[in-house]
CSV table of C-alpha atoms in Angstrom, one decimal:
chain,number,residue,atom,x,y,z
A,48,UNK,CA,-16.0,-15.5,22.5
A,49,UNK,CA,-18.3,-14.0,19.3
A,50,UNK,CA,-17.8,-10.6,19.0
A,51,UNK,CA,-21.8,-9.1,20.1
A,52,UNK,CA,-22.9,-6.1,17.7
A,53,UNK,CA,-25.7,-4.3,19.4
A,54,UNK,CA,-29.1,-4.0,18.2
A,55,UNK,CA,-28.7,-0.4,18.2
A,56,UNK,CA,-27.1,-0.3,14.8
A,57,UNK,CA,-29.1,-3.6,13.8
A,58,UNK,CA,-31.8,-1.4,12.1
A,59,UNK,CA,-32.6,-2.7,8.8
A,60,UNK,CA,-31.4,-0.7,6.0
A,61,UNK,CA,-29.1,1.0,8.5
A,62,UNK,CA,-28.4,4.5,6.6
A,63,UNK,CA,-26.4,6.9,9.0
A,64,UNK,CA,-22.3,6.8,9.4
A,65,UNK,CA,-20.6,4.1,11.4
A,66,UNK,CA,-17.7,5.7,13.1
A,67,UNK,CA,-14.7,3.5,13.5
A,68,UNK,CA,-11.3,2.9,15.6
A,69,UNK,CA,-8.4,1.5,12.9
A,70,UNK,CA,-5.5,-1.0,14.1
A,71,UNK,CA,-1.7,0.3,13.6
A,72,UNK,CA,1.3,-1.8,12.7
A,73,UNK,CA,4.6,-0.7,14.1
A,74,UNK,CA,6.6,-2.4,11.4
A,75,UNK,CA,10.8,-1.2,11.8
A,76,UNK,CA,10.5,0.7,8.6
A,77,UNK,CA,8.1,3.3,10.0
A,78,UNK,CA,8.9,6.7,10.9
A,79,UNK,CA,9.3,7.7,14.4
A,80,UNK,CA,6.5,8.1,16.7
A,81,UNK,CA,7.0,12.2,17.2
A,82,UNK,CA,7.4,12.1,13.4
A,83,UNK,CA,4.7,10.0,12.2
A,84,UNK,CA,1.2,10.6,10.2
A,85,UNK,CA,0.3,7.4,11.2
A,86,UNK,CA,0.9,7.9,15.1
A,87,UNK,CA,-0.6,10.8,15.3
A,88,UNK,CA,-3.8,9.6,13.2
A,89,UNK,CA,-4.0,6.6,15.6
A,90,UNK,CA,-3.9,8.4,18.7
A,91,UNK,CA,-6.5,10.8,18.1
A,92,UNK,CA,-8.8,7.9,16.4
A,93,UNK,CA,-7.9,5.3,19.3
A,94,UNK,CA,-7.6,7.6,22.0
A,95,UNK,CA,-4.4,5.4,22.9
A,96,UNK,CA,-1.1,7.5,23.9
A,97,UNK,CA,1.8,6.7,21.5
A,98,UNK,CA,5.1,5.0,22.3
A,99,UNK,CA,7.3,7.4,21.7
A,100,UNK,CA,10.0,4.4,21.6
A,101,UNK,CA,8.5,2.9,18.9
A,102,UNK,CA,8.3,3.2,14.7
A,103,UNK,CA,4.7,3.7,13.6
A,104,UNK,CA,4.5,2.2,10.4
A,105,UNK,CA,0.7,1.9,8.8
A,106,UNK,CA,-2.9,2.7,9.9
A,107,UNK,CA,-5.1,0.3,8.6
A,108,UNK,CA,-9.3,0.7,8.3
A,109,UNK,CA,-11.1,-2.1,6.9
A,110,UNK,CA,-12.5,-5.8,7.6
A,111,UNK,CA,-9.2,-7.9,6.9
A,112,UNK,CA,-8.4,-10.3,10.1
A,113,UNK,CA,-4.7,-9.2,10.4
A,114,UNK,CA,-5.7,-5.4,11.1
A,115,UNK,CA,-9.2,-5.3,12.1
A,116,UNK,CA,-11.9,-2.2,12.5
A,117,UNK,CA,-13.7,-1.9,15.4
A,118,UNK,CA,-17.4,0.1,15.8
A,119,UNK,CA,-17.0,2.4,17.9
A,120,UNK,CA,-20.5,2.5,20.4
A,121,UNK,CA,-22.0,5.6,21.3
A,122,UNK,CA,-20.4,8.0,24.6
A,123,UNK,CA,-21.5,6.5,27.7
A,124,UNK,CA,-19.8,2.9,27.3
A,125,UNK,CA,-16.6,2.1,28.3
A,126,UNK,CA,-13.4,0.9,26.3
A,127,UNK,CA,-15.1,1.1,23.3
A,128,UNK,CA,-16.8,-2.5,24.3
A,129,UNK,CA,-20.1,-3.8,24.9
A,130,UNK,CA,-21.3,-3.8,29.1
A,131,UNK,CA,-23.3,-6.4,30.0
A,132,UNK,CA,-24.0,-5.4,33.5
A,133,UNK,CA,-20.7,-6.9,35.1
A,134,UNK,CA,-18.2,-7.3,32.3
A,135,UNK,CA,-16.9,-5.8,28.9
A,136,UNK,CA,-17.7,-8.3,25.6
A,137,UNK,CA,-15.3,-8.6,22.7
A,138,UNK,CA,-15.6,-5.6,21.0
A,139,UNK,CA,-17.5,-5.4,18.0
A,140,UNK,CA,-15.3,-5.5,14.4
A,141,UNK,CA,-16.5,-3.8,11.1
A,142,UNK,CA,-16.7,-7.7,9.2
A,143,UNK,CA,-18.7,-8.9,12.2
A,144,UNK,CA,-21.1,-6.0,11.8
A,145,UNK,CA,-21.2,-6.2,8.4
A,146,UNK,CA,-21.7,-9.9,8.5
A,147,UNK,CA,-25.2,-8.9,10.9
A,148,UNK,CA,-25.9,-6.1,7.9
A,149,UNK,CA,-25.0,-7.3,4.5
A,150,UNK,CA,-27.5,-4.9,2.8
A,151,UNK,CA,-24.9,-1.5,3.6
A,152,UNK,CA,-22.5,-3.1,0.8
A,153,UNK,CA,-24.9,-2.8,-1.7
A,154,UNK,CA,-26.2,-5.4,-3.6
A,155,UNK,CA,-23.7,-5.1,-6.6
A,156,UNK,CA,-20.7,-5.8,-4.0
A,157,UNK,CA,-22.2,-8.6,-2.5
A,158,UNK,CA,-23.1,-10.5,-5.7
A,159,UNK,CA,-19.6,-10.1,-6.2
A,160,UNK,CA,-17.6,-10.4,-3.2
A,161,UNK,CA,-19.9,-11.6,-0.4
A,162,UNK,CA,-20.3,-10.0,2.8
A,163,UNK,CA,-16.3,-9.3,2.7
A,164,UNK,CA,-15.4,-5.2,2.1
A,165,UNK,CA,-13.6,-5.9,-1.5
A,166,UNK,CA,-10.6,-3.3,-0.3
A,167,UNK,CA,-8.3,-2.2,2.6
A,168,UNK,CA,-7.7,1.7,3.3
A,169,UNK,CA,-4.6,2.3,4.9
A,170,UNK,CA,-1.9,5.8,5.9
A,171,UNK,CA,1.6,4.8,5.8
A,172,UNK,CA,4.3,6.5,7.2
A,173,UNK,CA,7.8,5.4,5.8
A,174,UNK,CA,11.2,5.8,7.2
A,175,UNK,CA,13.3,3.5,5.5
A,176,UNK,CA,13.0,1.5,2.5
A,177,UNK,CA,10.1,-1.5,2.6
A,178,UNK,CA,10.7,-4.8,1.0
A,179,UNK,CA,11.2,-5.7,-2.4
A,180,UNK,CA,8.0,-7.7,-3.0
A,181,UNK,CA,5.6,-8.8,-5.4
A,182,UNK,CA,2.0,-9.5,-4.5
A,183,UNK,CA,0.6,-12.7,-5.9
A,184,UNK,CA,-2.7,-12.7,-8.7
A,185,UNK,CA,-5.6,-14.4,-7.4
A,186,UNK,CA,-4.8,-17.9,-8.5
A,187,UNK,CA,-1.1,-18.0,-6.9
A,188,UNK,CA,-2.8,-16.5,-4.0
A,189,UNK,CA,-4.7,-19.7,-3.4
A,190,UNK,CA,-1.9,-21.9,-4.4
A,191,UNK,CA,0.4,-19.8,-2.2
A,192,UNK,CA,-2.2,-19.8,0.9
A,193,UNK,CA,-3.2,-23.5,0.6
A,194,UNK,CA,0.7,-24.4,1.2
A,195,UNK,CA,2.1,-21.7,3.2
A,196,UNK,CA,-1.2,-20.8,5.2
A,197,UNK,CA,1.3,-19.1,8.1
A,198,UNK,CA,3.0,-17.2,5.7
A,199,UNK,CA,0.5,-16.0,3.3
A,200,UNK,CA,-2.5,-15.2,5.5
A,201,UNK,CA,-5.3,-15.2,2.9
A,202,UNK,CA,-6.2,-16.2,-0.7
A,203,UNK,CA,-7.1,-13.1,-2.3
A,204,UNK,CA,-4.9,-10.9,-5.1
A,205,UNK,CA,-3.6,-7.8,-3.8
A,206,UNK,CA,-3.4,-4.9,-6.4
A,207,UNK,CA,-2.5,-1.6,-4.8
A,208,UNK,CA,-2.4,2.1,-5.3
A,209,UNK,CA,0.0,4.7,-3.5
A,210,UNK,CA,-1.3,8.3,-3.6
A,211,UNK,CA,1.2,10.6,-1.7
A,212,UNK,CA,0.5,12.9,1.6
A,213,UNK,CA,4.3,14.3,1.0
A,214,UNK,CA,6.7,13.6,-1.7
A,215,UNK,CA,6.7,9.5,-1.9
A,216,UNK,CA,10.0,7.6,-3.2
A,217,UNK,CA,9.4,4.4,-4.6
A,218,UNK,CA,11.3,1.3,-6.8
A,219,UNK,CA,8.5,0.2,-9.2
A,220,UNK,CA,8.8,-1.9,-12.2
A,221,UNK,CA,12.0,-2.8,-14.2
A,222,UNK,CA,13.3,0.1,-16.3
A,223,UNK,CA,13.6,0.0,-19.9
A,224,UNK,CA,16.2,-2.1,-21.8
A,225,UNK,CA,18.0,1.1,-23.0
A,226,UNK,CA,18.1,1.5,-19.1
A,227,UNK,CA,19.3,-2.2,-18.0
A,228,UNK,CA,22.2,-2.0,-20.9
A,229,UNK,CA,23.5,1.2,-19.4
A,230,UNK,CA,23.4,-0.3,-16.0
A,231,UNK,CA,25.1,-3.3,-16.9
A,232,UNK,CA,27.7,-1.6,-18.6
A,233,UNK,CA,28.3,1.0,-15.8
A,234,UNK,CA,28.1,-1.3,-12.7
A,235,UNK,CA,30.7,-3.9,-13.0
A,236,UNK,CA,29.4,-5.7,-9.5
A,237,UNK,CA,26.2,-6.7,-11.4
A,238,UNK,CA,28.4,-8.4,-14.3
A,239,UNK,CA,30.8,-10.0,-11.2
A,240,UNK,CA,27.4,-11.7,-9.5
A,241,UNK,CA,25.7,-12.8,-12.9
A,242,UNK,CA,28.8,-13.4,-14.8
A,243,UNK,CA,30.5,-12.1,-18.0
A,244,UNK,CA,27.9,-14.6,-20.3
A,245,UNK,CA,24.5,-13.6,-18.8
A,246,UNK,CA,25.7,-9.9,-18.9
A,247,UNK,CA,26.8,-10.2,-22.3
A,248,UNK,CA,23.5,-11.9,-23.4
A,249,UNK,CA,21.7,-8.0,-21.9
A,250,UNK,CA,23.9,-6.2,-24.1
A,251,UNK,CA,23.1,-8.0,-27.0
A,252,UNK,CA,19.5,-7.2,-26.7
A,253,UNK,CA,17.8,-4.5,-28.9
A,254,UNK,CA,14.8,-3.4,-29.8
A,255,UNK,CA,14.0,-5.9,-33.0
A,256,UNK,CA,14.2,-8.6,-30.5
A,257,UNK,CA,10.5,-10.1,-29.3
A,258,UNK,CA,9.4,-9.3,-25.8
A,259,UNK,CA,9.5,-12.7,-24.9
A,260,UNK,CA,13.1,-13.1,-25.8
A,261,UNK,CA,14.1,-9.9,-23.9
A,262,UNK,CA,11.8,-11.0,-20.7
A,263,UNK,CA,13.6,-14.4,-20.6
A,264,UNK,CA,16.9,-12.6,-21.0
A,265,UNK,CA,15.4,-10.5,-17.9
A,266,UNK,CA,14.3,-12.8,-15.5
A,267,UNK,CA,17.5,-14.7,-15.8
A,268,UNK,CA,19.3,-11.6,-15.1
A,269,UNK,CA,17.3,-10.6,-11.9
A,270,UNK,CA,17.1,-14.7,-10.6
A,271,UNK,CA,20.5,-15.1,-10.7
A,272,UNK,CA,21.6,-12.0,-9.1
A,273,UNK,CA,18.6,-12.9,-6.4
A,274,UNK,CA,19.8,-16.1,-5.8
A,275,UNK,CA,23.5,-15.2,-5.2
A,276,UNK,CA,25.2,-16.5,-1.9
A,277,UNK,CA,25.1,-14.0,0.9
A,278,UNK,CA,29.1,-14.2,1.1
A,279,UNK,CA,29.1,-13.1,-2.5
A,280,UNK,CA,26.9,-10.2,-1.9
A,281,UNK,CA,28.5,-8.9,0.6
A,282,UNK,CA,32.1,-8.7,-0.8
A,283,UNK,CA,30.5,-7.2,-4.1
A,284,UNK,CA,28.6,-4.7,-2.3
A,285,UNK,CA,31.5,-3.9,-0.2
A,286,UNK,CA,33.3,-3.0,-3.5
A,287,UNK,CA,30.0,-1.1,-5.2
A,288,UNK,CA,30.0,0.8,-2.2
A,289,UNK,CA,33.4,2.0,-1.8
A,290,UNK,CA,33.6,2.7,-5.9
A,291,UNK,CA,30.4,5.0,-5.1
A,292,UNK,CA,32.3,6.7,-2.2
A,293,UNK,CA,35.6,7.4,-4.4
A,294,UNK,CA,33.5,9.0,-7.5
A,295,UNK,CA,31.5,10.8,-5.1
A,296,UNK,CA,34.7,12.8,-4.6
A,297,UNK,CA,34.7,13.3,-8.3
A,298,UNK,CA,31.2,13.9,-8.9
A,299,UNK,CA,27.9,13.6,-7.8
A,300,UNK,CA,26.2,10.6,-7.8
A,301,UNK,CA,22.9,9.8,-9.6
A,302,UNK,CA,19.6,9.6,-7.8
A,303,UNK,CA,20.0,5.6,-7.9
A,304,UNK,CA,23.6,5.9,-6.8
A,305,UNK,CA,22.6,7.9,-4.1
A,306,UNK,CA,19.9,5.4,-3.2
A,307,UNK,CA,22.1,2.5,-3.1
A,308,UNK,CA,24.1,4.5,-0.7
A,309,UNK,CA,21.6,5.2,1.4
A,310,UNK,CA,20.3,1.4,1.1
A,311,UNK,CA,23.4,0.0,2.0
A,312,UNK,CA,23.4,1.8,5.2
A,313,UNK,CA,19.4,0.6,6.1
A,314,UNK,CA,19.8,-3.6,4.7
A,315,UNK,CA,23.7,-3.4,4.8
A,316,UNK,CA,25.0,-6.9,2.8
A,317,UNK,CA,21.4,-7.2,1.5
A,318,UNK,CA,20.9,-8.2,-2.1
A,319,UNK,CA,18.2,-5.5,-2.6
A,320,UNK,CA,20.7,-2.9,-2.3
A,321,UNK,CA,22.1,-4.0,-6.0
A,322,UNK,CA,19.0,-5.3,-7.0
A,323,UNK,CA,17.6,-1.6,-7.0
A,324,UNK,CA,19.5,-0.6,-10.0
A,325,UNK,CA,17.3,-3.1,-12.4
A,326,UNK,CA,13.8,-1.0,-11.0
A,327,UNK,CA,12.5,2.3,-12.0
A,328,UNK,CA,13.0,5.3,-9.4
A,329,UNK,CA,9.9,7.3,-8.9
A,330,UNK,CA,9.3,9.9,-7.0
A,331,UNK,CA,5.6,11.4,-6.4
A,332,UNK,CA,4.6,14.8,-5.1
A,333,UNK,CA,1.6,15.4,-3.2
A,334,UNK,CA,-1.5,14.5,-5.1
A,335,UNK,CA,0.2,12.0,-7.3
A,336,UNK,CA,-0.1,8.2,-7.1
A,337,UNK,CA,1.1,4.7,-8.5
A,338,UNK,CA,-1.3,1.9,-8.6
A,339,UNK,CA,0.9,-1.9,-8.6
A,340,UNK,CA,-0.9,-4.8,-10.0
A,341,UNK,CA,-0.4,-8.4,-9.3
A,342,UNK,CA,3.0,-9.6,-9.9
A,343,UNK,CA,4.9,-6.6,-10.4
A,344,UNK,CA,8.1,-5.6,-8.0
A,345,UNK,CA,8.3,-2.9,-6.3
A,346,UNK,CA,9.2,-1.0,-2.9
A,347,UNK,CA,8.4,2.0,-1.0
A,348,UNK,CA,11.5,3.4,-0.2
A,349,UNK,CA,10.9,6.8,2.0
A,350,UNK,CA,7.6,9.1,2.9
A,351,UNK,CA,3.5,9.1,3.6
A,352,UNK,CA,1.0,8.3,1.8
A,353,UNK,CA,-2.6,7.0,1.6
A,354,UNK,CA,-3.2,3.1,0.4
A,355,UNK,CA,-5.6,1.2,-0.9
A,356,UNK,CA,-5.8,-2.4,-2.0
A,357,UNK,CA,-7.9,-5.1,-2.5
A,358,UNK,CA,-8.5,-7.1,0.7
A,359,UNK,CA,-5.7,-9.2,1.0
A,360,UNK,CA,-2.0,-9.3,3.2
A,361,UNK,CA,0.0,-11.5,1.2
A,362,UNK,CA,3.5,-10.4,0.2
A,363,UNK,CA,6.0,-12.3,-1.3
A,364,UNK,CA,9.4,-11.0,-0.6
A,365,UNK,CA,12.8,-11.2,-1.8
A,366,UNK,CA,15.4,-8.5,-0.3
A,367,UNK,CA,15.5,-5.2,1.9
A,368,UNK,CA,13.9,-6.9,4.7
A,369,UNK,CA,14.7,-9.0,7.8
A,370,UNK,CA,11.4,-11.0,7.4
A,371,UNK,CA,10.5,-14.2,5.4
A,372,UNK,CA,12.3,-14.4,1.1
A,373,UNK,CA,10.5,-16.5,-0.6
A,374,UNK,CA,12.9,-15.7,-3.4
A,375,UNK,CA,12.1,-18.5,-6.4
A,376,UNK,CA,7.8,-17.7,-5.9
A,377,UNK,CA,9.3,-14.2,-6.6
A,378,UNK,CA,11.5,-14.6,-9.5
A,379,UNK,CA,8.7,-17.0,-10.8
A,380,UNK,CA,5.8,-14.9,-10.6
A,381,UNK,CA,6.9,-11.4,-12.2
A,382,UNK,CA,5.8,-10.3,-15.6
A,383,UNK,CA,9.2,-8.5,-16.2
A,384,UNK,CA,7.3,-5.9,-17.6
A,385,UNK,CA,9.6,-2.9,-18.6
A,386,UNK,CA,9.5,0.8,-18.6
A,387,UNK,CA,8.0,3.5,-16.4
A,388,UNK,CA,4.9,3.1,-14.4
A,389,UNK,CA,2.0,5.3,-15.0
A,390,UNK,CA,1.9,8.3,-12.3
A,391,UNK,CA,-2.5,8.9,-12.1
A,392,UNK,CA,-3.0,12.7,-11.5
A,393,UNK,CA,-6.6,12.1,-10.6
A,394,UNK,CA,-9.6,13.4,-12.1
A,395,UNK,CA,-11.3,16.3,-10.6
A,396,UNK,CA,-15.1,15.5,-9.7
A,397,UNK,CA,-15.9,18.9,-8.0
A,398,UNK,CA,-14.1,22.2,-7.2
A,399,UNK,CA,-12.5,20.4,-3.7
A,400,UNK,CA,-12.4,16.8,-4.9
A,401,UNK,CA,-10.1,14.7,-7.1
A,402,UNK,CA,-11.0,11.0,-7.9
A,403,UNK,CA,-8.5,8.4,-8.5
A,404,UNK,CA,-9.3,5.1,-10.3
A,405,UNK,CA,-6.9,1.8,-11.2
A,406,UNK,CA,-7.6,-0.6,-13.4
A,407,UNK,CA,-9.0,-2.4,-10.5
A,408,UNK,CA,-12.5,-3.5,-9.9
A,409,UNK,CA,-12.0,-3.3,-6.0
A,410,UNK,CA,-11.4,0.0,-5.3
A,411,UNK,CA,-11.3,4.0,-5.8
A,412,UNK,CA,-10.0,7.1,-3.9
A,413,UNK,CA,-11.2,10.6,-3.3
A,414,UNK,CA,-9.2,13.2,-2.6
A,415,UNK,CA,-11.0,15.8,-0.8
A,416,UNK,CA,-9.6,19.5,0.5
A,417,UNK,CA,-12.2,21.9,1.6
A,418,UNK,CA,-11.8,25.5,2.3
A,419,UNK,CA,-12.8,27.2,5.5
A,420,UNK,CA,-17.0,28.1,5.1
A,421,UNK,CA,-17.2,25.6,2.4
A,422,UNK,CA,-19.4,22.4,1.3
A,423,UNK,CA,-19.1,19.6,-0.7
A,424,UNK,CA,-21.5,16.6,-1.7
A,425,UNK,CA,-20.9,12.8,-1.9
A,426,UNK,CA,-23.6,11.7,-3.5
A,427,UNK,CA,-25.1,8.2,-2.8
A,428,UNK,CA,-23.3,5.1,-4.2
A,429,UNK,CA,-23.9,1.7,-4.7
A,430,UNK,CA,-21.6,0.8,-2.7
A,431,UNK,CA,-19.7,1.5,0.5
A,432,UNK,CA,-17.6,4.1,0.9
A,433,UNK,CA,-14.8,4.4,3.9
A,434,UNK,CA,-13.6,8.3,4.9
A,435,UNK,CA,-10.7,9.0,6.9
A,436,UNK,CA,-10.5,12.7,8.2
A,437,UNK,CA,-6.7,13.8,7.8
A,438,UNK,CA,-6.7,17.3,8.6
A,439,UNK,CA,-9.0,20.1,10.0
A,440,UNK,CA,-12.5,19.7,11.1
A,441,UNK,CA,-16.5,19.9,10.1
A,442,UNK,CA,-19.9,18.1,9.9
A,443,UNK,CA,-20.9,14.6,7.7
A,444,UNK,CA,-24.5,15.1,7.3
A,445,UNK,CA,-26.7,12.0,5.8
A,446,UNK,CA,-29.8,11.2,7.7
A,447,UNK,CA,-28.0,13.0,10.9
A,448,UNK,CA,-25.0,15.2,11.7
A,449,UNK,CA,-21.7,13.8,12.5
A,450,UNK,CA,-19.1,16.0,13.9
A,451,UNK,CA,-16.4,15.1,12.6
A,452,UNK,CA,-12.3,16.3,12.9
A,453,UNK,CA,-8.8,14.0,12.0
A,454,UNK,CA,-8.1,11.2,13.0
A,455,UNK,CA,-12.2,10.1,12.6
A,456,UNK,CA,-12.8,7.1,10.5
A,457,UNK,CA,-16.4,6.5,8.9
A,458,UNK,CA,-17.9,3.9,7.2
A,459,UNK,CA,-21.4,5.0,5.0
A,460,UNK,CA,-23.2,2.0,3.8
A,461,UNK,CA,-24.6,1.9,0.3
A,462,UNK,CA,-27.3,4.5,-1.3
A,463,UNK,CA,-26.2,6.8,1.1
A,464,UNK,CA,-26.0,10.6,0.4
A,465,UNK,CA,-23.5,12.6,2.5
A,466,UNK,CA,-22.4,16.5,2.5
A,467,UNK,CA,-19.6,17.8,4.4
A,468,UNK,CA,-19.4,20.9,5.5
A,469,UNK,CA,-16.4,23.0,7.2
A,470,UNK,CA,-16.0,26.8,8.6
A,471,UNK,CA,-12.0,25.9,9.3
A,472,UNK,CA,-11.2,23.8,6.2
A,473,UNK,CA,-11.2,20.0,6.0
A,474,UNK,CA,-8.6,17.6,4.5
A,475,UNK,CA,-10.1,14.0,4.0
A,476,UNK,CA,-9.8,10.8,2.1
A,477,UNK,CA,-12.9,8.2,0.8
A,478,UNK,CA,-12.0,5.2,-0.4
A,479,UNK,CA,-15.2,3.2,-2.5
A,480,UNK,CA,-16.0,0.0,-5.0
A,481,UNK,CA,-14.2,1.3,-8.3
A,482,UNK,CA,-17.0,3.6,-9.4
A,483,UNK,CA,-16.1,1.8,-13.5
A,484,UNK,CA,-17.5,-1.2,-12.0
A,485,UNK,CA,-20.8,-0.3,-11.6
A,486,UNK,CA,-21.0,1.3,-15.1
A,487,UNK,CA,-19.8,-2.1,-16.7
């Protein structure tokens, strides 16, 4: 059945806030339910009780199929869906409402994208180590969706940005040849996988040599240690592992060793596990974030943070993770790109709020902390924004007053000017069209 959208929000050139109920994924790398951001951020939004018996892994707000929003009808109905005398409807999603209202993207955003929001907002709340994935540009997205339609579920490019809640741990990128030689020369179980020629071919790398020489030397490197038989990875890893154990008496281990350790107990016989000491280790505080573009490998490996991407759910996946490897796309489609990823601080816009912008045209995040008895402005955009209340509570005010307090998700459509007010502090996130877009 259609989802129905009442007239009541059908006003043309609707200009208030649309208040929303997110999906949640329970993925078995989230944290525990007591434990979790993400629980606790869908319960009060959803009004659903938590399993405590279950991992609560991401909270996602936005239009895409596989985690949808729902409008959330005024006090009075029931279930959040739409009586009809004798039944509940289907209840309303955000894409189907904005579908009904195109004008509250803005008219910028739809040239561009169409009625579809161009990004997904999402809280993740990490327990163990995620995937080591790669998320495909916009042209292998079609390729990938048009032949593997079940396992890639759309054909849009994913770009990304992490911004941490607490400290974040991530894999991200290769590290830089200076980096790989070291490794190579310091774990032998790398050399035993790829061989004593391949290994040798690393070490003779310097820094005279083209990029395109050293990225071939690279993606042979990482391919063949991918594509290694499962028995071989797990005797290898059986030997990395008790090595790290035995110096661990002698010394203490790097960050990385110490990762791999840790690793090994989560995807135990897993190729990821030695794969993680070809990426860069980077750990954010509070306030800082990593934006991924296409094609570039990474993983989340432990903490919360606040996402944003473009639209899209496709992930192509080669180790740390009992789901789906599709491990030659991988290998095929990275850059091999080396060195550290750049950590974005965020620039401040006002005295409470911190904007962060990727090189992406799909989307932007605000970081907004309000002190008790204090007020900040959002002023209008021309596009839509999407606000998640973390923390605290006060008052959205555009053409009416919204209460507001966490675990409320808003949409504001286009042109739309909104202040926030608090007496007991606020802590909230707004995630928008990349604001450089609109200059360009």
């Amino acid at each position: 059945m259609e989802a129905e959208c009442l007239s009541t929000t059908m006003e043309e050139g609707f200009k208030g806030l649309l208040r929303l109920t997110g999906s949640v994924k329970n993925y078995d790398w989230g944290r525990p339910a007591k434990e979790s951001c993400v629980a606790r951020l869908y319960s009060l939004n959803s009004g659903v009780q938590i399993d405590e018996n279950q991992p609560y892994a991401e909270f996602w707000m936005g239009t895409h199929d596989s985690g949808p929003s729902y409008v959330v009808e005024e006090k009075g109905r029931t279930d959040n869906g739409y009586s009809n005398g004798g039944g509940i409807k289907e209840k309303c999603t955000l894409k189907d409402w904005i579908e009904k209202n195109p004008s509250v993207l803005g008219q910028t955003v739809l040239t561009k994208w169409g009625t579809q929001l161009p990004f997904l907002f999402k809280v993740l709340s990490v327990e163990k180590a995620l995937s080591i994935q790669a998320h495909p540009d916009k042209d292998l997205a079609i390729l990938l969706h048009k032949e593997q339609p079940l396992v890639y579920k759309d054909d849009n490019h994913k770009p990304e940005m992490a911004l941490a809640l607490t400290e974040f741990e991530a894999l991200c990128g290769f590290t830089s040849l200076e980096e790989l030689k070291v490794t190579v020369q310091t774990v032998p179980e790398i050399v035993e996988v790829v061989g004593n020629a391949l290994a040798k071919q690393v070490l003779d790398l310097n820094e005279d040599d083209t990029e395109e020489k050293v990225k071939l030397v690279l993606r042979e490197l990482f391919t063949e240690m991918m594509s290694a038989s499962k028995d071989v990875i797990t005797e290898v890893l059986a030997k990395l592992i008790s090595r790290l154990n035995i110096k661990n008496k002698a010394r203490q281990l790097t960050d990385k060793e110490q990762l791999v350790v840790r690793l090994d107990k989560q995807y135990p016989a897993d190729v990821g596990v030695l794969a993680a000491f070809l990426f860069n280790y980077v750990k954010l505080k509070p306030g800082e974030a990593l934006y991924l573009g296409a094609n570039e490998p990474h993983a989340y490996m432990y903490g919360e943070c606040i996402e944003c991407m473009a639209t899209s759910d496709n992930v192509v996946r080669a180790g740390l993770t009992p789901k789906h490897r599709d491990v030659s796309t991988l290998c095929s489609m990275l850059t091999y790109r080396q060195g550290n990823p750049e950590i974005l601080h965020g620039t401040t816009v006002n005295p409470y709020t911190v904007r962060y912008l990727p090189p992406f045209d799909e989307f932007e995040v605000d970081r907004c902390i309000l002190p008790p008895h204090s007020t900040v402005a959002f002023p209008s955009a021309p596009g839509s924004s999407m606000f998640v209340v973390m923390g605290g509570e006060g008052t959205m005010t555009t053409s009416a007053e919204e209460i507001v307090a966490e675990g409320d998700v808003l949409f504001a459509p286009a042109n739309t000017n909104i202040t926030i007010a608090t007496s007991s502090g606020l802590h909230l996130y707004r995630a928008g069209v990349n604001s450089r877009f609109f200059e360009e």
